[in-house]
Coordinates of C-alpha atoms in Angstrom, one line a residue:
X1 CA 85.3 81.6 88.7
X2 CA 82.7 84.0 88.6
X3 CA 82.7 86.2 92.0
X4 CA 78.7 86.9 93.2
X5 CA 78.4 87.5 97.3
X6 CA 76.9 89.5 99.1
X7 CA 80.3 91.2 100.2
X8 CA 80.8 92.0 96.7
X9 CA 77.6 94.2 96.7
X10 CA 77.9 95.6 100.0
X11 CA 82.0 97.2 98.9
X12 CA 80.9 98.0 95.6
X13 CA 77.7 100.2 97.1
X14 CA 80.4 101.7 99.9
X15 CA 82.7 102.1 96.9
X16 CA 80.2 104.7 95.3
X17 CA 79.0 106.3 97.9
X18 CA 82.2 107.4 98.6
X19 CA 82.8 108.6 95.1
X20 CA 79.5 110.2 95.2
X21 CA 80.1 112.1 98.3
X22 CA 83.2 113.6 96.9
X23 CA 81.5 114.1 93.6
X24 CA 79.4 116.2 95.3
X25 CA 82.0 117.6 97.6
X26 CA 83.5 119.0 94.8
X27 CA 80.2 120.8 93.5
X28 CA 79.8 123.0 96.5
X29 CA 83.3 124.0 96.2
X30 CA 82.8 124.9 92.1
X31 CA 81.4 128.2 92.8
X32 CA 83.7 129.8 89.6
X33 CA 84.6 129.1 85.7
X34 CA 88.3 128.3 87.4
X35 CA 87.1 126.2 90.0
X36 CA 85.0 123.8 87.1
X37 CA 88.3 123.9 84.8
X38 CA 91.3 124.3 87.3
X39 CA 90.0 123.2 90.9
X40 CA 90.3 126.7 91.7
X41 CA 94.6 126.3 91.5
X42 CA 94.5 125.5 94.7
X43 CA 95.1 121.7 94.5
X44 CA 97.5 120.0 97.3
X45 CA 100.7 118.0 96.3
X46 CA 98.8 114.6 97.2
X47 CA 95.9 115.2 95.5
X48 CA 98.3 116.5 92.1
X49 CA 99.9 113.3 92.5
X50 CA 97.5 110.7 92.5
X51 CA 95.0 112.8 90.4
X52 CA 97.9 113.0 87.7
X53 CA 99.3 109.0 88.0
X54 CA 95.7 107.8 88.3
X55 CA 94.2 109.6 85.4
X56 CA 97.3 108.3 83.5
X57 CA 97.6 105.2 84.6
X58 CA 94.1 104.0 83.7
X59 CA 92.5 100.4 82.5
X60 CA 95.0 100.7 79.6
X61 CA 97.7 100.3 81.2
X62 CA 96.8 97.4 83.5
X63 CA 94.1 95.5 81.4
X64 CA 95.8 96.7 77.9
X65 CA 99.6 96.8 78.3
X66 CA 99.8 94.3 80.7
X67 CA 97.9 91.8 78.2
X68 CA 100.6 93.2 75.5
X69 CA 103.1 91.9 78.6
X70 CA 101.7 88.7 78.9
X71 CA 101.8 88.1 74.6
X72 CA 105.4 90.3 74.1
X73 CA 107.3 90.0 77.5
X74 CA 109.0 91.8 79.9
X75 CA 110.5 94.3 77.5
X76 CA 107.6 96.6 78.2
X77 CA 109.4 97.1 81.6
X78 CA 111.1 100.0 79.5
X79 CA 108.0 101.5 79.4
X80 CA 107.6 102.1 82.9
X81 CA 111.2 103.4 83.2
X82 CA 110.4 105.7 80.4
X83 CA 106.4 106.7 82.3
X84 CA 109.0 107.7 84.9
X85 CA 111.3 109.2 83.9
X86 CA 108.9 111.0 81.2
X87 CA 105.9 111.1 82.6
X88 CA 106.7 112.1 86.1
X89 CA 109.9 113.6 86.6
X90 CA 111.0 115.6 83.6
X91 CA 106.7 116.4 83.5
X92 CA 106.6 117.9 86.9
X93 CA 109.9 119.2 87.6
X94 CA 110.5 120.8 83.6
X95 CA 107.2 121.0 81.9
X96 CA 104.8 121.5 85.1
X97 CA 106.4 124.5 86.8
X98 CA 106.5 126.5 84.1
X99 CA 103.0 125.4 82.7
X100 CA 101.5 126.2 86.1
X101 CA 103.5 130.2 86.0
X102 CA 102.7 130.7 82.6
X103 CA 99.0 129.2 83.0
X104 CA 98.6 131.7 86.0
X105 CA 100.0 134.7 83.8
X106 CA 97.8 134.2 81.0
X107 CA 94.9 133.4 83.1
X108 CA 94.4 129.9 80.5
X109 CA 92.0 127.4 82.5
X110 CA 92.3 124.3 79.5
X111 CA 95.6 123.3 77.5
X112 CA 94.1 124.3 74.5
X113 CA 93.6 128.2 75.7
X114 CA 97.2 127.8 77.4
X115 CA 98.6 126.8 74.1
X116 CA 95.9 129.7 71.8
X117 CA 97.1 133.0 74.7
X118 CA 100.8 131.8 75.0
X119 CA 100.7 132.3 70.9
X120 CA 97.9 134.4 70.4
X121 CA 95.8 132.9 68.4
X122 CA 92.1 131.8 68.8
X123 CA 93.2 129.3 65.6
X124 CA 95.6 127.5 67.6
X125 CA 92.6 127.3 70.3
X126 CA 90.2 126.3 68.6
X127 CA 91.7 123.6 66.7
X128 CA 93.4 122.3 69.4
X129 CA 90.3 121.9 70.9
X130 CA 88.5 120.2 68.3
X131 CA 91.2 117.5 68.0
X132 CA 90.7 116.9 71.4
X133 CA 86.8 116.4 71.2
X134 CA 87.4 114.1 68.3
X135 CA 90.2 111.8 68.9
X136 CA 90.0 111.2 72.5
X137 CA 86.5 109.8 72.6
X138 CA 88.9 106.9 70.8
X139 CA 90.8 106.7 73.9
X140 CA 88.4 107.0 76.6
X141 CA 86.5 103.8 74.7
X142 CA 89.5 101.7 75.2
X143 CA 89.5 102.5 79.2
X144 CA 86.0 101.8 79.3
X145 CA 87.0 98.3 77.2
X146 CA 89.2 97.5 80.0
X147 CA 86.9 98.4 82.8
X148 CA 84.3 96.2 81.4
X149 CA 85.7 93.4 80.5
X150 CA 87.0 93.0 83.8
X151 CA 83.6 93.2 85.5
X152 CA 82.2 91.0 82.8
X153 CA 84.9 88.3 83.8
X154 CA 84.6 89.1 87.4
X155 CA 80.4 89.1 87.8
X156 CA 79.2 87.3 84.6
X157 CA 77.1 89.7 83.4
X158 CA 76.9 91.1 79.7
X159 CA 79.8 93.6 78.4
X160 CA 77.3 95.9 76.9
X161 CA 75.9 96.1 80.1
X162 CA 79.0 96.7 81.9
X163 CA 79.7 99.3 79.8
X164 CA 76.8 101.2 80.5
X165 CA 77.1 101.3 84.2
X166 CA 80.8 102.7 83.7
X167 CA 79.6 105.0 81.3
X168 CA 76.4 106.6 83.8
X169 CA 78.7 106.3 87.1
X170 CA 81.1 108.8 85.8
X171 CA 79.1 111.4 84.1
X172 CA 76.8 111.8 87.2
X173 CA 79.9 113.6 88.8
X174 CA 82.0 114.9 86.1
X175 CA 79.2 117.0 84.4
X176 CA 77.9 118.5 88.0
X177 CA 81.2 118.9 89.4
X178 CA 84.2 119.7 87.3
X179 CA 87.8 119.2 87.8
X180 CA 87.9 119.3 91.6
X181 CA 85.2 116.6 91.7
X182 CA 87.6 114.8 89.4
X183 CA 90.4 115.4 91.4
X184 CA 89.4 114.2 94.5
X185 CA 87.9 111.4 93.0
X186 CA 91.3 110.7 91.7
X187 CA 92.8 110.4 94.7
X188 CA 90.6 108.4 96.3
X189 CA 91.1 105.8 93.2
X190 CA 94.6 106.1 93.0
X191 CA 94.9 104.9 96.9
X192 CA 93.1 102.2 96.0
X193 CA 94.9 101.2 92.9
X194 CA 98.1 101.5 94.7
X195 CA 97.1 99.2 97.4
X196 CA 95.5 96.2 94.8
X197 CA 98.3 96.3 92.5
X198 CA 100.2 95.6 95.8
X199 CA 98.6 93.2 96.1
X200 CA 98.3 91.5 93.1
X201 CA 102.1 91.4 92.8
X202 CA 102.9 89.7 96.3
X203 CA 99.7 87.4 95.7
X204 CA 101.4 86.4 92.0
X205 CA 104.6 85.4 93.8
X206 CA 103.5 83.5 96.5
X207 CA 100.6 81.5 93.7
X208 CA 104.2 80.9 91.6
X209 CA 106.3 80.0 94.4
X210 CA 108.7 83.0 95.1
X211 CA 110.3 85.9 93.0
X212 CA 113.7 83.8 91.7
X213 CA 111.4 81.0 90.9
X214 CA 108.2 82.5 89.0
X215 CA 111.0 84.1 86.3
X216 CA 112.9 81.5 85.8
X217 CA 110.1 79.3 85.4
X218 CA 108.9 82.3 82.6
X219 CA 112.7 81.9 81.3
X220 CA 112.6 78.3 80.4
X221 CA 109.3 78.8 78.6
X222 CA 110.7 80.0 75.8
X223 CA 110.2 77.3 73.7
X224 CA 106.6 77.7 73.9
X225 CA 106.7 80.5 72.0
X226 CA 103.9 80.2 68.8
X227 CA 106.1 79.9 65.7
X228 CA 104.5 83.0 64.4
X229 CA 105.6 85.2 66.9
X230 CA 108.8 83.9 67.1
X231 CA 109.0 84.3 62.9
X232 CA 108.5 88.4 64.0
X233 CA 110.9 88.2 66.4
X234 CA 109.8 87.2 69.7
X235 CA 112.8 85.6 71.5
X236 CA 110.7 84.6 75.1
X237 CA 109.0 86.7 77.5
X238 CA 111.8 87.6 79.8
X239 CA 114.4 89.1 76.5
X240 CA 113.5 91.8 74.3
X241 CA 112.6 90.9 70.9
X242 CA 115.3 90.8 68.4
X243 CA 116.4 93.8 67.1
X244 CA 115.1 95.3 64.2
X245 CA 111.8 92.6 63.8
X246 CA 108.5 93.3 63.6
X247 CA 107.7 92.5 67.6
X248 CA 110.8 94.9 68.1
X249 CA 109.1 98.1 66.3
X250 CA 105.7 97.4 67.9
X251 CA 107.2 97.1 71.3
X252 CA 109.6 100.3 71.0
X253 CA 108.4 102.5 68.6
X254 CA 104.8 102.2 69.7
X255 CA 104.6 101.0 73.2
X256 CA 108.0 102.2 74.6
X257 CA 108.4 105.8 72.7
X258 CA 105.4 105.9 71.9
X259 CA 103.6 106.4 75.6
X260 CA 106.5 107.1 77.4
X261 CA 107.0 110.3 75.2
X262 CA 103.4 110.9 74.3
X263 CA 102.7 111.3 78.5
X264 CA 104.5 114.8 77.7
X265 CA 101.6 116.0 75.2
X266 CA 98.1 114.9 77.4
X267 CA 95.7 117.8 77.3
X268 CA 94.2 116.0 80.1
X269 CA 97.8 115.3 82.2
X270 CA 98.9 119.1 81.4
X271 CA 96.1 120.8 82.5
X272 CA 96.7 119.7 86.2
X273 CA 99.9 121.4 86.3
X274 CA 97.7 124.4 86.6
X275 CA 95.9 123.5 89.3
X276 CA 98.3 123.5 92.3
X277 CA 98.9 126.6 94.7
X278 CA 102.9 127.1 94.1
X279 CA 105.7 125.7 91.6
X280 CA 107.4 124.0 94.9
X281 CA 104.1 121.5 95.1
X282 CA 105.3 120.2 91.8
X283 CA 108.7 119.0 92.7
X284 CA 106.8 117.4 96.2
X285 CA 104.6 115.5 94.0
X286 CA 107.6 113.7 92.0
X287 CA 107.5 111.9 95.6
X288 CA 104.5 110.8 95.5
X289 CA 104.1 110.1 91.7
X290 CA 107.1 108.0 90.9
X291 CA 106.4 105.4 93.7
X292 CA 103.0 105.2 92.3
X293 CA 103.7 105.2 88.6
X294 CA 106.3 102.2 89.5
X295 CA 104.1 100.3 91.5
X296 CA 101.1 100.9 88.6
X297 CA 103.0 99.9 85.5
X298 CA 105.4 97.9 86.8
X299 CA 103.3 95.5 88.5
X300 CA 101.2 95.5 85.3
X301 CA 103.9 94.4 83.0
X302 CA 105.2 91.7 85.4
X303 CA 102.2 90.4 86.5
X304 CA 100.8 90.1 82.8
X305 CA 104.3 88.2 81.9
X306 CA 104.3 85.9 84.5
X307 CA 100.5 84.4 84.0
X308 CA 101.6 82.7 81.5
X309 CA 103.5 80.3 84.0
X310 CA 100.7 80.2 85.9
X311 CA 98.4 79.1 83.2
X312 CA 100.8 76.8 81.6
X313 CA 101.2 75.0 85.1
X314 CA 97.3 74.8 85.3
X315 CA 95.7 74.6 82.1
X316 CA 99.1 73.7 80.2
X317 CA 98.6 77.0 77.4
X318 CA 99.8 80.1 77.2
X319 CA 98.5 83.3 78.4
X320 CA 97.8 84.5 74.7
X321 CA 95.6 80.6 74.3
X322 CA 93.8 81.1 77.3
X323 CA 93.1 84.4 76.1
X324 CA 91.8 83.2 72.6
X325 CA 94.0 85.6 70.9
X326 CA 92.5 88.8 72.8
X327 CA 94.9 90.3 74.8
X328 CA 92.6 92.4 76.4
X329 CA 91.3 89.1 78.5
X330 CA 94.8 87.6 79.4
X331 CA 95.1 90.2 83.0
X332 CA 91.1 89.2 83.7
X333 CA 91.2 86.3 83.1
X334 CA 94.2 85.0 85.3
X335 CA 93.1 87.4 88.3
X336 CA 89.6 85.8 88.0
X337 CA 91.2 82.4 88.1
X338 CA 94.2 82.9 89.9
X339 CA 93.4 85.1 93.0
X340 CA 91.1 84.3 96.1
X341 CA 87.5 85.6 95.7
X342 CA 88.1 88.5 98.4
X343 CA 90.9 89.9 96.3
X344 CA 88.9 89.2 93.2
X345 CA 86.5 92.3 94.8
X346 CA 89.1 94.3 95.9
X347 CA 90.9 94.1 92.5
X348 CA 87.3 94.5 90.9
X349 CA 87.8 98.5 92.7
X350 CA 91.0 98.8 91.6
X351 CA 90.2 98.3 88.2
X352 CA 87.2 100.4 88.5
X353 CA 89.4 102.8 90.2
X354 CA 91.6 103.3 87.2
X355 CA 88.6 103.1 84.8
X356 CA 86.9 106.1 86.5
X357 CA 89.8 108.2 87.4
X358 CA 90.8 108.5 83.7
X359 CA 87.8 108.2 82.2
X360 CA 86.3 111.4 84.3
X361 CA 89.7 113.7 83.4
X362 CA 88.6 112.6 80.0
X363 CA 85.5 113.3 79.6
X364 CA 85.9 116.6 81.7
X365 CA 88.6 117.5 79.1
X366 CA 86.3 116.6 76.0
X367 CA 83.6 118.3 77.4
X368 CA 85.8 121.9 77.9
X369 CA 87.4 121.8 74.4
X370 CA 84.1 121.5 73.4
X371 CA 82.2 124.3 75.4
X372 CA 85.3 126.4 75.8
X373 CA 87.9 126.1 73.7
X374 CA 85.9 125.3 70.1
X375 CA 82.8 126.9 70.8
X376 CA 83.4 130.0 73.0
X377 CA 87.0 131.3 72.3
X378 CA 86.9 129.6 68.5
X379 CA 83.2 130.4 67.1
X380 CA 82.3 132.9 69.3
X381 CA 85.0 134.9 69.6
X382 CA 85.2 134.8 73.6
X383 CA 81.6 135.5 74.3
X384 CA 78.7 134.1 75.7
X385 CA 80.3 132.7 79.0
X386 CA 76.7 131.0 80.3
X387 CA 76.2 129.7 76.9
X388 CA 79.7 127.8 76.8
X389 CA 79.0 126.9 80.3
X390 CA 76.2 124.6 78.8
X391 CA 77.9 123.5 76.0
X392 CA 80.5 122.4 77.9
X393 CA 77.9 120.1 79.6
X394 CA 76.5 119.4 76.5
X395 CA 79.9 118.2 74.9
X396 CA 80.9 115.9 77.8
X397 CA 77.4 114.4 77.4
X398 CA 78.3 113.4 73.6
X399 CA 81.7 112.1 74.3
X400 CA 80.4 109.9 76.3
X401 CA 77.8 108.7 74.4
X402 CA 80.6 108.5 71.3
X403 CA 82.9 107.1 73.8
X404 CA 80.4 103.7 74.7
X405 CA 79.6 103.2 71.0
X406 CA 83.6 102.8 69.9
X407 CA 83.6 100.8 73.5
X408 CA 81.0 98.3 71.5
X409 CA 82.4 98.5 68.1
X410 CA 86.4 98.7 68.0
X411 CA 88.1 95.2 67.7
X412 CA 89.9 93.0 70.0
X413 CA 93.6 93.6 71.0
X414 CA 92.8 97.1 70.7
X415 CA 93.3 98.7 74.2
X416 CA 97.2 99.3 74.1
X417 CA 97.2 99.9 70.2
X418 CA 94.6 102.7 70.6
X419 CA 96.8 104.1 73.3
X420 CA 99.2 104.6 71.5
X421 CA 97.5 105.8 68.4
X422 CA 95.9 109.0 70.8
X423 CA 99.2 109.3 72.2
X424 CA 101.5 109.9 69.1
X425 CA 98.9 112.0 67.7
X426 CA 99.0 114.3 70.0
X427 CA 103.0 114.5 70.6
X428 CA 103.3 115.0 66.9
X429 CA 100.4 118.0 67.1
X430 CA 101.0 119.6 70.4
X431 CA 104.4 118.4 71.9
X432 CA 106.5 121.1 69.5
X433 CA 104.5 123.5 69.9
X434 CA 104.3 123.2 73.8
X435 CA 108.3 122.6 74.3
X436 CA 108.0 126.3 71.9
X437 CA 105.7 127.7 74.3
X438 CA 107.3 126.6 77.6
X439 CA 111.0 127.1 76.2
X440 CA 111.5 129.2 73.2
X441 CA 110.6 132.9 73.1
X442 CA 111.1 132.8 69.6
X443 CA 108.6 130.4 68.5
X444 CA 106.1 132.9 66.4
X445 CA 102.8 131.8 65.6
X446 CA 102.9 131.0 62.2
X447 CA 105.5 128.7 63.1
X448 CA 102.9 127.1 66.1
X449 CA 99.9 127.0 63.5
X450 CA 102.0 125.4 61.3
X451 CA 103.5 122.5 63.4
X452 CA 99.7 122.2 64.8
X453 CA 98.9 121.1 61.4
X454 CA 101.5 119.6 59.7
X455 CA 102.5 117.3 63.2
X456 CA 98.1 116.2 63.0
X457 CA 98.3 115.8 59.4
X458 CA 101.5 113.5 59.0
X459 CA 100.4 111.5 61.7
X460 CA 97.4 111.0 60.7
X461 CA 98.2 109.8 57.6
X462 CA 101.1 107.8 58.3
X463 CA 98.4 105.9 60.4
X464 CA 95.8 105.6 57.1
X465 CA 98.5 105.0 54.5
X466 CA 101.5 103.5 56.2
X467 CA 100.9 101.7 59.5
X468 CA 100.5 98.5 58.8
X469 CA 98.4 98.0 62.0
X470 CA 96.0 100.5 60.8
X471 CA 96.4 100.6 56.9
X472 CA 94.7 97.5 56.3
X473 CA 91.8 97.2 58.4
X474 CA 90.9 100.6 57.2
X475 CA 91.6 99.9 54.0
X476 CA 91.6 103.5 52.4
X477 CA 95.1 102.9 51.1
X478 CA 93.5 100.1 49.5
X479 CA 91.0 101.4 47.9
X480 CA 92.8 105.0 46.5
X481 CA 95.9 103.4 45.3
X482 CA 95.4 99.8 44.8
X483 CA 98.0 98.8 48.0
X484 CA 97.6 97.6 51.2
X485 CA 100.2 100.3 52.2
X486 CA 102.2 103.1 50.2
X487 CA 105.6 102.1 51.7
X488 CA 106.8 98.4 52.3
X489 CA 109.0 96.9 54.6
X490 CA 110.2 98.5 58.2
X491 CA 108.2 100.9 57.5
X492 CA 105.0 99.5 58.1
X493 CA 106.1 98.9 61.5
X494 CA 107.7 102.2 62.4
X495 CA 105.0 103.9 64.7
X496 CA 103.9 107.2 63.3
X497 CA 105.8 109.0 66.3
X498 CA 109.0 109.0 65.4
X499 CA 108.0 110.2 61.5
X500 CA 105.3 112.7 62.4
X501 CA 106.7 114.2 65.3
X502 CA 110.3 115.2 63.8
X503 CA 108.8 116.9 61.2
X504 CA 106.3 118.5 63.1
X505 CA 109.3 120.0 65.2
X506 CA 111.3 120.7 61.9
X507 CA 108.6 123.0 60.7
X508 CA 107.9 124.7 64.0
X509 CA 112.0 125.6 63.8
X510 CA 112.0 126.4 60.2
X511 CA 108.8 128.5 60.0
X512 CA 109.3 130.4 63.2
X513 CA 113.1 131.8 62.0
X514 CA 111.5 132.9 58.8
X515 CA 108.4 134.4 60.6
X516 CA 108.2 137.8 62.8
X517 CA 108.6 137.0 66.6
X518 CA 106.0 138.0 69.1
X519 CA 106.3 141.1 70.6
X520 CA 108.6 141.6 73.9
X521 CA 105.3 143.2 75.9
X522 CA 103.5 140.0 75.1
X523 CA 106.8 137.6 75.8
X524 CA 107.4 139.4 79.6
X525 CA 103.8 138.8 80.2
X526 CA 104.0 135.0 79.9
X527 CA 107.6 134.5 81.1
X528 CA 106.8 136.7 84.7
X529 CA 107.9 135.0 87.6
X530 CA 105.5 134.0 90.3
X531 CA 105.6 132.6 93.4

């Protein structure tokens, strides 16, 4: 049931006034080149928090994943152990403190920059930044899939359309306002998301009569399970696959590890670490975070598992029928037919909510690899700051034109895939080499260069040539050496991840013993203690 009221227009115009107003907010407080990268590294523990969980948690995660729940199961619960664990803790409390130190010492204002001064080389910079402005136009398309999609479920109107909006919304403060416009932005959206998921997940019991009895009822559907997917290994949506199938690889190689490590590698996640005043508002954001990252995923990947007793009872399918195959429908479709209209508009901001708080950290962090990293430190060697400052406008303008076109052309059943594509491409490129950075004052930076490379190489063309997923609809294997894929077997099902990065780290090791260290001047410059 479509939802068109008057109350509908009325929140949604409240909704972006709101974001407007701190949009702008956040433009008379950008005064400085740090303010527009690193909100001035002033940032408060709140703000970190919910900036961090709501740019990660985005419209891939709930429309996306929890779609993948509602076809695959409850084994994707494991992912939100690991996005804890991960993505929060070990993030904040190992990775973040000494980002945010180092970050300071260095005076780096993007990853990239953090990653090209902590090794010295504009290469490293440059590079890094490219692969950014490339590759994660892919993943800000999916979040703009799973924005619109919902709104065309929830309002009727056309997807393209939908799209559009998203697209306009979003770059009317990112572009004038920079990371603190983001950032409070973010927090405002990540209060909200917080709340609907809430929601969604006490509204879901009560619609399936109580906890014990909606997963039971999900238990003894097993035998609905399509014979296909139970010929891959799907054993019911409340077990995890069995081990060693096809469903089993998908689920753990390249939902599980896949995101629950990649988190560690985000450009746009890492950059926020160096945005706070002190080390000690890290560890009081793991309060915040975890909660939220629980409630976020968790919700997600139950609530997209259990409508499939809810549509079985009503419409006697299966979430992944209702759905017609796309997995991306199964979450809007059952909140459009399963809630009450009022929570239809509130979930209609929440989703909105997630859409815009990632999508404006990502377009933010195109934008600056562009201007900054690629263009000014790269090509022109660190000059021209006024120059980069518009290019950096420039850039975020073209990724989000990119951005809507892969919205309207990539396939269906594509948002959690493509998550995990951008993901494990960029643990495999920058997760050595960061861990290196943060960890290891012998890393050199031939052996950083090298890892840079060989970790975007080998995933990439484990993805092209291997990947089954991948491999065929792209068809280059194909076409070069007559086969669908060059290996057979598990293989195809192994998620580029756990090949790519391992060798990525192996030559990072390797090439650094053999290569001369960096000099101690240098090392006691980034390793200084701060406050």
């Amino acid at each position: 049931m479509a939802v068109s009221t008057p109350v509908l227009a009325v929140v949604v115009l409240i909704y972006l006034i709101v974001i407007f107003y701190l949009g702008l907010l956040g433009y008379r407080r950008t005064n400085e080149t740090e303010d527009y990268m690193v909100a001035g590294r002033k940032i408060n523990p709140y703000i970190l928090a919910l900036s961090y969980g709501a740019t990660f948690i985005s419209t891939s995660a709930i429309v996306g994943f929890g779609g993948a729940a509602g076809a695959y199961g409850m084994g994707l619960l494991w992912l939100t152990f690991m996005n804890i664990v991960f993505g929060i803790f070990i993030a904040f409390v190992v990775f973040g403190s000494r980002t945010r130190r180092m970050g300071v010492n260095l005076d780096a204002v993007t990853f990239p920059e953090f990653l090209g001064k902590r090794f010295q080389s504009r290469f490293i910079q440059g590079f890094s930044g490219a692969l950014v402005g490339i590759f994660m136009p892919l993943y800000a398309g999916i979040v703009l899939i799973g924005g619109a999609r919902f709104v065309e479920t929830a309002l009727s109107i056309n997807y393209d359309v939908a799209v559009l909006i998203l697209a306009i919304i979003i770059a009317a403060y990112v572009i004038t306002g920079g990371l603190i416009a983001v950032m409070y932005t973010d927090a405002l959206q990540g209060t909200l998301m917080f709340i609907g998921m809430g929601l969604l997940l006490i509204f879901t019991y009560i619609k399936l009569g109580g906890v014990t009895e909606a997963h039971q009822a999900l238990t003894n559907m097993a035998y609905l399970v399509p014979e296909k997917l139970v010929a891959s290994g799907h054993m019911g949506w409340t077990a995890m696959p069995e081990l060693g199938s096809q469903i089993w690889w998908t689920v753990v190689s390249t939902f599980i590890l896949g995101v629950g490590i990649g988190v560690l590698a985000q450009p746009q996640l890492a950059v926020r670490f160096m945005t706070v005043r002190s080390s000690s508002s890290l560890n009081k954001a793991v309060l915040v975070g975890g909660p939220f990252i629980l409630m976020m995923a968790g919700v997600a990947y139950i609530v997209g598992s259990l409508s499939n007793v809810y549509f079985f009872d009503n419409f006697g399918k299966i979430a992944l029928e209702v759905a017609n195959g796309n997995t991306d429908l199964i979450m809007p479709e059952y909140i459009n037919s399963a809630m009450p209209d009022l929570f239809v508009v509130l979930f209609m901001l929440t989703l909105l909510s997630a859409a815009m708080s990632t999508l404006s950290s990502q377009f933010h962090i195109m934008g600056t690899s562009i201007g900054h990293d690629f263009y000014k430190e790269f090509l022109k060697k660190g000059k021209g700051k006024t120059t980069s400052d518009v290019v950096t406008k420039i850039g975020i303008a073209v990724t989000i034109v990119v951005s809507v076109v892969l919205a309207y052309v990539l396939p269906i059943s594509i948002i959690a895939r493509a998550t995990a594509i951008f993901m494990g491409l960029c643990t495999a490129a920058f997760l050595p080499m960061y861990m290196g950075a943060l960890f290891w004052k012998g890393m050199t930076k031939e052996g950083a260069i090298s890892s840079l490379i060989i970790g975007t190489f080998s995933s990439l063309s484990w993805l092209i040539f291997v990947h089954e997923k991948e491999a065929v609809p792209l068809g280059i294997s194909q076409a070069l050496f007559g086969n669908a894929t060059l290996l057979s077997g598990v293989w195809t099902v192994v998620d580029p991840i756990l090949v790519a990065t391992p060798i990525s780290l192996i030559t990072a090791v390797v090439v650094s013993l053999k290569t001369k260290p960096p000099s101690n001047k240098h090392l006691k410059k980034c390793f200084n203690k701060i406050k």
